[in-house]
CSV table of C-alpha atoms and ligand atoms in Angstrom, one decimal:
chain,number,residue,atom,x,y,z
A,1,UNK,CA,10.3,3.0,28.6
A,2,UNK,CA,7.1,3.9,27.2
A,3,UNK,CA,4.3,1.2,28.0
A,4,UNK,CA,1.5,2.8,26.4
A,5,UNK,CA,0.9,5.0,23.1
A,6,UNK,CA,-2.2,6.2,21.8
A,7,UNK,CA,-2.3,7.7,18.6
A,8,UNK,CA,-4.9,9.3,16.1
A,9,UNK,CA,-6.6,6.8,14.6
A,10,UNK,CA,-4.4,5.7,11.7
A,11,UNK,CA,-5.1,5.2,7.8
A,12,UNK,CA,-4.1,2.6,5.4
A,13,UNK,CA,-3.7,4.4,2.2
A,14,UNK,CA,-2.7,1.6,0.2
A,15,UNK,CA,-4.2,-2.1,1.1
A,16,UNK,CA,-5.7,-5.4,-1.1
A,17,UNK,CA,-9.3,-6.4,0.5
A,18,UNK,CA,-10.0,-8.9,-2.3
A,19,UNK,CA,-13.5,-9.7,-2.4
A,20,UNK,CA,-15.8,-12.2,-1.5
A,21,UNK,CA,-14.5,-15.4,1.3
A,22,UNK,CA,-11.3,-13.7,1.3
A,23,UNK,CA,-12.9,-10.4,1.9
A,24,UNK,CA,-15.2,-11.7,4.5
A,25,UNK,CA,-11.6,-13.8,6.1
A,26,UNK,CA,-9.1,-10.2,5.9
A,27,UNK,CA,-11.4,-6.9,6.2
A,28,UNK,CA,-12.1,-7.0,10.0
A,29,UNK,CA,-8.6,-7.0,10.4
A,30,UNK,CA,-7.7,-3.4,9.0
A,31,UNK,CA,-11.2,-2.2,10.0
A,32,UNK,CA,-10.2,-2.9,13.6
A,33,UNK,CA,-7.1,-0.6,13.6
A,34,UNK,CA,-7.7,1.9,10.5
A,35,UNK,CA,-10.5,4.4,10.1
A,36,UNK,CA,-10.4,4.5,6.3
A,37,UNK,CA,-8.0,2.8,4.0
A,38,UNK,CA,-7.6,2.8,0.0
A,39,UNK,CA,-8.7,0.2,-1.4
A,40,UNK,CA,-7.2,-1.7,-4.4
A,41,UNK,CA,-9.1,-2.8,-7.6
A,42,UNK,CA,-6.9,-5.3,-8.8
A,43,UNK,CA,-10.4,-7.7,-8.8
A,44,UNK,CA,-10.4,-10.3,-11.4
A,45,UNK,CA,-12.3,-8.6,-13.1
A,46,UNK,CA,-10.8,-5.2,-12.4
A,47,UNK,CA,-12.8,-2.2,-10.8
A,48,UNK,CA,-12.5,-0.4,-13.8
A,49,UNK,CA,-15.8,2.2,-13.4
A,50,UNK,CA,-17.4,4.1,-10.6
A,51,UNK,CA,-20.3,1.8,-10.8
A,52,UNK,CA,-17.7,-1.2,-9.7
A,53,UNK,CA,-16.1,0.9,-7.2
A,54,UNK,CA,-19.5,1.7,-5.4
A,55,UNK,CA,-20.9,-1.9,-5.6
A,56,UNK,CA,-17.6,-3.4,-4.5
A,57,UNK,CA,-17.7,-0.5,-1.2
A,58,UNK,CA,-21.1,-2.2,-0.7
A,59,UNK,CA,-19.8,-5.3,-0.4
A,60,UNK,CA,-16.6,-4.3,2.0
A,61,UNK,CA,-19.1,-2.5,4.4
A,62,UNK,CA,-21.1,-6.1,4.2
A,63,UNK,CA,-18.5,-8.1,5.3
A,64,UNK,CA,-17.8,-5.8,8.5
A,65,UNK,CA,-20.0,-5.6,11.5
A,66,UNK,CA,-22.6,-2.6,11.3
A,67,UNK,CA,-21.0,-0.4,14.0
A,68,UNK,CA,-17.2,-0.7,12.8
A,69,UNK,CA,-17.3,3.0,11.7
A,70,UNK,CA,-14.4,1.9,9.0
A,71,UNK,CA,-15.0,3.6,5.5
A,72,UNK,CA,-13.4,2.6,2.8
A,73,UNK,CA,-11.8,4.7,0.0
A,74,UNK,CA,-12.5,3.5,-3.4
A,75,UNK,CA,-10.0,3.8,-6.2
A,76,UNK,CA,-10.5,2.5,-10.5
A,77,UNK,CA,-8.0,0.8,-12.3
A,78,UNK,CA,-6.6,2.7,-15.4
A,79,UNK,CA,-6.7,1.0,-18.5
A,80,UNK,CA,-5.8,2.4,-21.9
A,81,UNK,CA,-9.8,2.6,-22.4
A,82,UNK,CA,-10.4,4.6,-19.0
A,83,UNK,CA,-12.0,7.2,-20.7
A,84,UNK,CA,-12.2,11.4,-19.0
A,85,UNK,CA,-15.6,11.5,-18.5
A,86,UNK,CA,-15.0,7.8,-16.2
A,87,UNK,CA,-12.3,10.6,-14.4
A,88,UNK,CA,-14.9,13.0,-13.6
A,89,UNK,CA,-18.1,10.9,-12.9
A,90,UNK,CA,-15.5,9.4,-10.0
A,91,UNK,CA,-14.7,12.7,-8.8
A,92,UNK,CA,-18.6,13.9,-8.3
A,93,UNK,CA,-19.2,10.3,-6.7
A,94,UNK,CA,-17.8,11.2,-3.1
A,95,UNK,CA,-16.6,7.2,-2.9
A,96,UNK,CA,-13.8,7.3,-5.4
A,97,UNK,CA,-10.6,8.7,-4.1
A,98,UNK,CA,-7.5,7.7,-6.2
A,99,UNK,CA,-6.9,5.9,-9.9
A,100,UNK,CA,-4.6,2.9,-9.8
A,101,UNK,CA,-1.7,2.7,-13.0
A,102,UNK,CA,-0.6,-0.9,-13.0
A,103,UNK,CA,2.0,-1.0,-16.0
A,104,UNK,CA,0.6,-4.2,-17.7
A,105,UNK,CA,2.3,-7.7,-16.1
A,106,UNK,CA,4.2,-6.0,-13.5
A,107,UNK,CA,2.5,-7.9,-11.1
A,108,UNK,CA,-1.0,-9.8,-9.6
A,109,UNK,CA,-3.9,-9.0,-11.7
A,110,UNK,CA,-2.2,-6.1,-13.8
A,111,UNK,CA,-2.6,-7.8,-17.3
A,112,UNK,CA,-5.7,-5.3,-17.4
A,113,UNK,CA,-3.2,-2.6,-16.7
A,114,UNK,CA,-1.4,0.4,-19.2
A,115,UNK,CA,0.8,-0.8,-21.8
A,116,UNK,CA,1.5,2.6,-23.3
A,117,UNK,CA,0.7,5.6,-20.7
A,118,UNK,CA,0.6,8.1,-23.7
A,119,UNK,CA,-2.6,6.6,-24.7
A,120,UNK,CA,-4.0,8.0,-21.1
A,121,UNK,CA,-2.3,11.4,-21.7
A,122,UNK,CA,-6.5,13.0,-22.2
A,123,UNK,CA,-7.5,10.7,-19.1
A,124,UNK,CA,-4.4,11.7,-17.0
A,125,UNK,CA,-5.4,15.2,-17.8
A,126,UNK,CA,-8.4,15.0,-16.3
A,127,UNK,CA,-7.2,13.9,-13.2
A,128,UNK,CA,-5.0,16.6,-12.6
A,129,UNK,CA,-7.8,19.2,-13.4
A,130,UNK,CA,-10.2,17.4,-11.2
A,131,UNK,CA,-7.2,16.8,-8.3
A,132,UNK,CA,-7.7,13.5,-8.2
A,133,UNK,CA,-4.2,11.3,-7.3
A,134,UNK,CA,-2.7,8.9,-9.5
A,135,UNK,CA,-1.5,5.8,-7.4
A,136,UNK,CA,1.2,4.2,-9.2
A,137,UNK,CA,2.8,0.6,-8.8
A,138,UNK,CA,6.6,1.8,-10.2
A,139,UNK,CA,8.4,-0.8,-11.6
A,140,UNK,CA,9.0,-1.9,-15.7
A,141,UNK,CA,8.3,-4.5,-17.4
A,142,UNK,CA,10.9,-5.0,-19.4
A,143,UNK,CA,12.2,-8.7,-18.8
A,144,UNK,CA,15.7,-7.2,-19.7
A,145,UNK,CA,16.0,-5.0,-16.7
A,146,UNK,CA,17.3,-7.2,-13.2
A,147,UNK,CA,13.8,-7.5,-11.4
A,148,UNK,CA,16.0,-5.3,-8.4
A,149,UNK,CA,16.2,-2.8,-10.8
A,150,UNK,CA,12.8,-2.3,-11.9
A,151,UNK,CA,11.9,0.5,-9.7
A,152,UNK,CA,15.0,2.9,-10.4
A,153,UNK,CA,14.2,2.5,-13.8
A,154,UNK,CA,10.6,3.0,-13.7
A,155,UNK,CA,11.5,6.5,-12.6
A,156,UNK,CA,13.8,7.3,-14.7
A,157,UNK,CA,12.2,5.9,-18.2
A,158,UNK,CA,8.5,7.2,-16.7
A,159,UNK,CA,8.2,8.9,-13.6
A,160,UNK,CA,10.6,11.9,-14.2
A,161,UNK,CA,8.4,12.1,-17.5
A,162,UNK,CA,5.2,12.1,-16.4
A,163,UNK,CA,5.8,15.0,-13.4
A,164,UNK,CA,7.2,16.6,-16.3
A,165,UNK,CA,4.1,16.6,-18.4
A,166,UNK,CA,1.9,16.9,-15.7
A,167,UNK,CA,3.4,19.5,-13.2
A,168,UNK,CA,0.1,19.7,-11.5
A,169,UNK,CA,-1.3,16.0,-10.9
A,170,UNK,CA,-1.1,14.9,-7.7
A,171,UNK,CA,0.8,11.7,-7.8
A,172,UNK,CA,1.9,8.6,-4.7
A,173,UNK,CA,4.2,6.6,-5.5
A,174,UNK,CA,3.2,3.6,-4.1
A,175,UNK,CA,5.4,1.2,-2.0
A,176,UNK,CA,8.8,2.3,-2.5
A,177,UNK,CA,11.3,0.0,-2.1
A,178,UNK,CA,14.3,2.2,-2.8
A,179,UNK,CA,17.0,4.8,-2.3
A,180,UNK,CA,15.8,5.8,-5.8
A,181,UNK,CA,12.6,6.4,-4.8
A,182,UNK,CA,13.3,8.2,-1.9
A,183,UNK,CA,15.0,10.7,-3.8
A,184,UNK,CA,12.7,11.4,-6.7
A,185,UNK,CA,9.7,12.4,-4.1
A,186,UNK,CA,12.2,14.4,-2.1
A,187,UNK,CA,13.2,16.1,-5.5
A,188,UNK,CA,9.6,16.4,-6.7
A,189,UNK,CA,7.0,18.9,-5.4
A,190,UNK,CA,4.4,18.9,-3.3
A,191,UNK,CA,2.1,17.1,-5.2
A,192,UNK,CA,3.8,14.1,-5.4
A,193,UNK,CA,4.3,11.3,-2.3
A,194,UNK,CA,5.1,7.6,-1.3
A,195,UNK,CA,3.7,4.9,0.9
A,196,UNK,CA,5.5,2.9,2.7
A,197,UNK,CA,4.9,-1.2,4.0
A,198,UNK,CA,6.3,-2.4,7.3
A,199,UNK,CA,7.7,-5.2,5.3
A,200,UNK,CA,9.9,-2.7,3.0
A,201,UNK,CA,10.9,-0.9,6.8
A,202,UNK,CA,11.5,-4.2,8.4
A,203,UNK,CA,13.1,-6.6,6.1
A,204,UNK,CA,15.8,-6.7,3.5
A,205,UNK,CA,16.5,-9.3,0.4
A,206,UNK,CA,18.4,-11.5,2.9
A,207,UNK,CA,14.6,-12.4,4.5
A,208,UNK,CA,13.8,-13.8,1.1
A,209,UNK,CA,16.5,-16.7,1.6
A,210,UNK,CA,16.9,-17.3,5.5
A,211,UNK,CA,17.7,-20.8,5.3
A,212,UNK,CA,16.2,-21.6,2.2
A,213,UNK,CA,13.2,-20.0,0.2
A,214,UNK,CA,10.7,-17.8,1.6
A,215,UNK,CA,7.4,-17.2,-0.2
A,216,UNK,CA,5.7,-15.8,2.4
A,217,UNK,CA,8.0,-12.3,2.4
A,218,UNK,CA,7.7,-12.3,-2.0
A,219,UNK,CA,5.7,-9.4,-2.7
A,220,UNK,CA,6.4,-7.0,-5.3
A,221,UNK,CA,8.1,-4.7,-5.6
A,222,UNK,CA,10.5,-7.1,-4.3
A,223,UNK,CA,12.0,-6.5,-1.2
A,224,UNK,CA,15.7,-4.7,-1.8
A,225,UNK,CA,19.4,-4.7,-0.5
A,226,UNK,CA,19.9,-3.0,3.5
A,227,UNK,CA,20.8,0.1,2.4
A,228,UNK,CA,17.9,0.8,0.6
A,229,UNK,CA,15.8,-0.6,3.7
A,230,UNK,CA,17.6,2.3,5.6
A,231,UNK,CA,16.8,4.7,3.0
A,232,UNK,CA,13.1,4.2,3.7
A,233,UNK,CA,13.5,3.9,7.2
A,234,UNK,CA,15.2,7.7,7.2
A,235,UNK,CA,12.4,8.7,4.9
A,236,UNK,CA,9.4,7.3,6.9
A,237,UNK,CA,10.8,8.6,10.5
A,238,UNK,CA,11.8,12.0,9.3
A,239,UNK,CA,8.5,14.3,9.9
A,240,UNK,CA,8.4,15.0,6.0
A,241,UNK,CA,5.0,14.6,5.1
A,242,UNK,CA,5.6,13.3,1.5
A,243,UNK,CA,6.0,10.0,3.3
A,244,UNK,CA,3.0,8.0,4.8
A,245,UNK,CA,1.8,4.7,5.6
A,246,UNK,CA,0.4,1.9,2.9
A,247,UNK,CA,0.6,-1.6,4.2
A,248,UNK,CA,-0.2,-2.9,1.4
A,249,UNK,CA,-1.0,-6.1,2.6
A,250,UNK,CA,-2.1,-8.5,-0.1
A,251,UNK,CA,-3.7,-12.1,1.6
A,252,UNK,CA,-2.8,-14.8,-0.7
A,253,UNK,CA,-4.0,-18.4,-0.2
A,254,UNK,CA,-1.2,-20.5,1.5
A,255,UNK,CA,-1.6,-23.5,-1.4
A,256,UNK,CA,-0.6,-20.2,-4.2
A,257,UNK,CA,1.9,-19.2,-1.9
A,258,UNK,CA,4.0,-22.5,-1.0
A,259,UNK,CA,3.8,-23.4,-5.2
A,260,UNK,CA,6.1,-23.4,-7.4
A,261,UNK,CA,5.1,-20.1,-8.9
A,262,UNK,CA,4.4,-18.4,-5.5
A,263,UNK,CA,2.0,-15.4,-5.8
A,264,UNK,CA,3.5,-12.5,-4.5
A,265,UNK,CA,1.8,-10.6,-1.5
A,266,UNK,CA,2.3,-10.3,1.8
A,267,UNK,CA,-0.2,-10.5,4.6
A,268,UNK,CA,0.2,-7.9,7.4
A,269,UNK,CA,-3.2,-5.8,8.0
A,270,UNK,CA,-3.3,-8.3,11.7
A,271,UNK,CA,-0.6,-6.4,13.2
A,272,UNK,CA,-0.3,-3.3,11.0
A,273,UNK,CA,0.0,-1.0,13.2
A,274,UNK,CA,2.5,-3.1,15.7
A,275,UNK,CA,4.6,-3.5,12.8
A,276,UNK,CA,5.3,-0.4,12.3
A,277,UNK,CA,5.7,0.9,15.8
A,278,UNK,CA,7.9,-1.7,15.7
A,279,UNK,CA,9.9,-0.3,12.9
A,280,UNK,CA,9.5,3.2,14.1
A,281,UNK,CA,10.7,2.3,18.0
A,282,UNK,CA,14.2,0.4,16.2
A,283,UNK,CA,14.4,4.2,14.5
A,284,UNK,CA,14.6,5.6,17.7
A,285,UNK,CA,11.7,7.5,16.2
A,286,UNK,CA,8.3,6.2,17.9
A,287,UNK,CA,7.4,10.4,18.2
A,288,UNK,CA,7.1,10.3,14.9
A,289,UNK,CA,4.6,7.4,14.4
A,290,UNK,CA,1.5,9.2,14.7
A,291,UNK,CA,2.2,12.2,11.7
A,292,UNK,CA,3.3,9.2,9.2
A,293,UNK,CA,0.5,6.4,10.1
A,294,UNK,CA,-2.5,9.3,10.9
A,295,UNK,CA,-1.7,12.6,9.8
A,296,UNK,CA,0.3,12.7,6.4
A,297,UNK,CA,-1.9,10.6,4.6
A,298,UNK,CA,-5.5,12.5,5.0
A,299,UNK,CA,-3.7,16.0,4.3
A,300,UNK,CA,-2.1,14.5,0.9
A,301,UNK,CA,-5.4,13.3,-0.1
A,302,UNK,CA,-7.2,16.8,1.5
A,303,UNK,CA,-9.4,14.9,3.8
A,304,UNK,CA,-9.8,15.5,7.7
A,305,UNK,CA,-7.8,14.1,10.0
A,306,UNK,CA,-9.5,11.3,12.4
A,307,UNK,CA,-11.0,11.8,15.5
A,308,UNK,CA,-11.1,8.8,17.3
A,309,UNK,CA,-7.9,7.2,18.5
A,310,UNK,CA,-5.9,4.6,19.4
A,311,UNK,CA,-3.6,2.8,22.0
A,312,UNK,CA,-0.6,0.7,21.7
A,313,UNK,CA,0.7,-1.1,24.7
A,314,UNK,CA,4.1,-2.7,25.2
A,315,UNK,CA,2.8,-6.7,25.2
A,316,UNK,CA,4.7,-9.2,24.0
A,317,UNK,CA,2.0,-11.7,22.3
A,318,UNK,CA,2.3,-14.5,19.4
A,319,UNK,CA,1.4,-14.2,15.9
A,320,UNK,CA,-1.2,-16.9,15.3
A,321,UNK,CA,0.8,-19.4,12.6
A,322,UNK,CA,-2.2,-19.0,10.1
A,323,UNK,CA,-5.9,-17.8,9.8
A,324,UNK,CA,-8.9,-19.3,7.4
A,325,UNK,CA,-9.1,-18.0,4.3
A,326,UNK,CA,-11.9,-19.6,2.6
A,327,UNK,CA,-11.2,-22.8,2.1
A,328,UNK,CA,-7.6,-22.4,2.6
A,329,UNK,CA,-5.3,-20.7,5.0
A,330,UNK,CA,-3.7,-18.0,5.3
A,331,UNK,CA,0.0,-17.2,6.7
A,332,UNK,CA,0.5,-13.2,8.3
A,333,UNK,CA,3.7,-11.7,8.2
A,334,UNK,CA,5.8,-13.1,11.1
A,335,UNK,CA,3.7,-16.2,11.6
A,336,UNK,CA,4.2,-17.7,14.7
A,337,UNK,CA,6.6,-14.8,15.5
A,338,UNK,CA,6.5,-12.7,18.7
A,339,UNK,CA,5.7,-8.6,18.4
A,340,UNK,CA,6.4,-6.6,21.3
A,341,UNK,CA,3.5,-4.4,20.4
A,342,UNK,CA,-0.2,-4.7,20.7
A,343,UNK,CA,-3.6,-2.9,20.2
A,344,UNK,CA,-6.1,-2.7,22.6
A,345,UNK,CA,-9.5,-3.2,22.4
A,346,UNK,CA,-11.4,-0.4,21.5
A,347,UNK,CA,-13.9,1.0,24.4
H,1,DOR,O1,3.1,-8.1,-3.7
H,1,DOR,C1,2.1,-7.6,-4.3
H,1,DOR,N1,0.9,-8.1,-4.2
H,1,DOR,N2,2.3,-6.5,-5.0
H,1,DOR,C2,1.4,-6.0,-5.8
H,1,DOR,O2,1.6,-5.0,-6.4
H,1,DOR,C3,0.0,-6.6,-5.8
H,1,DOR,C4,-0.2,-7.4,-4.7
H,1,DOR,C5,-1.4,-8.3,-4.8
H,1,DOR,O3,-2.5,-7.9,-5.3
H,1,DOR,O4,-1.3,-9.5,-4.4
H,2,ZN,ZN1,-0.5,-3.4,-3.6
């Protein structure tokens, strides 16, 4: 059995920092396993303009130690006001990598988001002149349609749409939870890819009432029945390089998690990495770790591949049961939990 694995240095190209104590509590944690990762700017307020984007990466590159070599990716957050010339000012800015479409209400902080995408048909324009990816959260709104559905949907009412429109704008579908999903980026071309959490690999629906109610594995898009967990699974271990790695690990605050309205989010970026060699290894598929966690993502995006590395050994160790988080605590996926994988130190 395989004891040790080293791996290109991996990429998170989908992960929530948050800003301020929980910023200062959460970024070491992907820093010390990721060389860049995209950042979310679902701030309250929003990272709407390249001017936000480059004094929020000021402010993740504070809260990290000096020599941690992590860079971070900036994206905006597309609002009906996002205006073209917003598009190409973050293009010439070097720091701005991706522009996030939040359908409005379809989850945390999105109220800011896009009611009606055809008022961003000039902005969306200019972002597939300029090559610059659209990062979509796919589900609807619509309180009509079962919240399990509101991904398949998503694609059909919107997705299939917009490729149509814009044949040329490269486009990740972000988090995918489905069968559905799987299939649209398989059908689509080139430009258009997924990320993909280790929750989504790992767990089912069932996780979400083991025994009784579980806030701490609510996130959205919710997670879905088995067969759509094996769908992803397939997708992620198959070598095609439409699929990549996103953890999109969102801290809450244990007090808004254990509520009565439970944010949704769910805290992984302390075990990332062991997570999904842990996902990958139940595949049978550990070989094909390194292209989905280190390779895939930096050619979608047209940036180099890293050049440092990583390494993996087969420990068992404990999940702590929480960490700070400001003035609160926070709960990581598999709290308390034993993983059979674990980073090393870096030299
Ligand atoms: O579960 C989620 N949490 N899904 C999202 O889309 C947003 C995220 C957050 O910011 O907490
Ligand atoms: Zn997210």
């Amino acid at each position: 059995m395989t004891s040790f694995l080293t791996l290109t240095r991996p990429d998170d190209w989908h992960v929530h920092l948050r800003d301020g104590e929980g910023l200062a509590a959460v970024a070491g944690d992907t820093a010390r396993q990721f060389g860049r990762a995209i950042v979310m700017p679902n701030l309250k307020p929003p990272v709407v303009s390249v001017a936000q984007a480059v004094a929020y990466r000021e402010r993740i590159l504070s809260a990290l130690p000096g020599d941690s070599g992590f860079v971070p990716l900036m994206t905006l957050y597309l609002t009906e006001a996002t205006l073209p010339a917003e598009i190409e000012r973050a293009r010439r800015s070097g720091c701005v990598y991706g522009v996030k479409y939040y359908p409005a209400g379809a989850t945390t902080h999105s109220e800011a988001g896009v009611r009606d995408l055809s008022r961003c048909h000039e902005t969306l324009r200019a972002l597939e002149d300029l090559g610059l990816p659209l990062l979509v959260h796919g589900e609807v709104t619509d309180p009509s349609v079962d919240v399990f559905d509101r991904e398949r949907v998503f694609i059909e009412r919107h997705l299939i749409p917009l490729v149509q429109r814009f044949p040329r704008l490269k486009l990740v579908l972000e988090h995918i939870t489905t069968a559905s999903a799987v299939k649209f980026v398989l059908a689509a071309g080139n430009t258009v890819a997924a990320t993909v959490t280790p929750h989504h690999l790992l767990y089912n629906r069932n996780a979400l009432f083991q025994g009784g109610i579980r806030p701490h594995v609510y996130c959205l898009p919710v997670l879905k029945r088995e067969e759509h967990r094996q769908a992803l699974v397939r997708a992620a271990t198959s070598g095609n390089p439409k699929f990549f790695l996103g953890t999109d690990s969102a801290p809450h605050a244990r007090s808004t998690k254990e509520n009565a309205c439970g944010c949704a989010g769910i805290y992984s970026a302390h075990a990332a990495i062991e997570l999904y060699a842990e996902a990958f290894e139940a595949a049978g598929a550990l070989d094909r770790l390194e292209g989905f966690a280190s390779h895939f993502g930096p050619d979608f995006y047209g940036l180099p591949r890293n050049t440092t590395s990583i390494t993996l050994k087969r420990e068992s160790w404990q999940v702590p049961e929480t960490f700070p988080f400001g003035g609160d605590r926070l709960v990581p996926l598999r709290a308390g939990e034993t993983l059979c994988w674990r980073l090393q130190e870096s030299a």
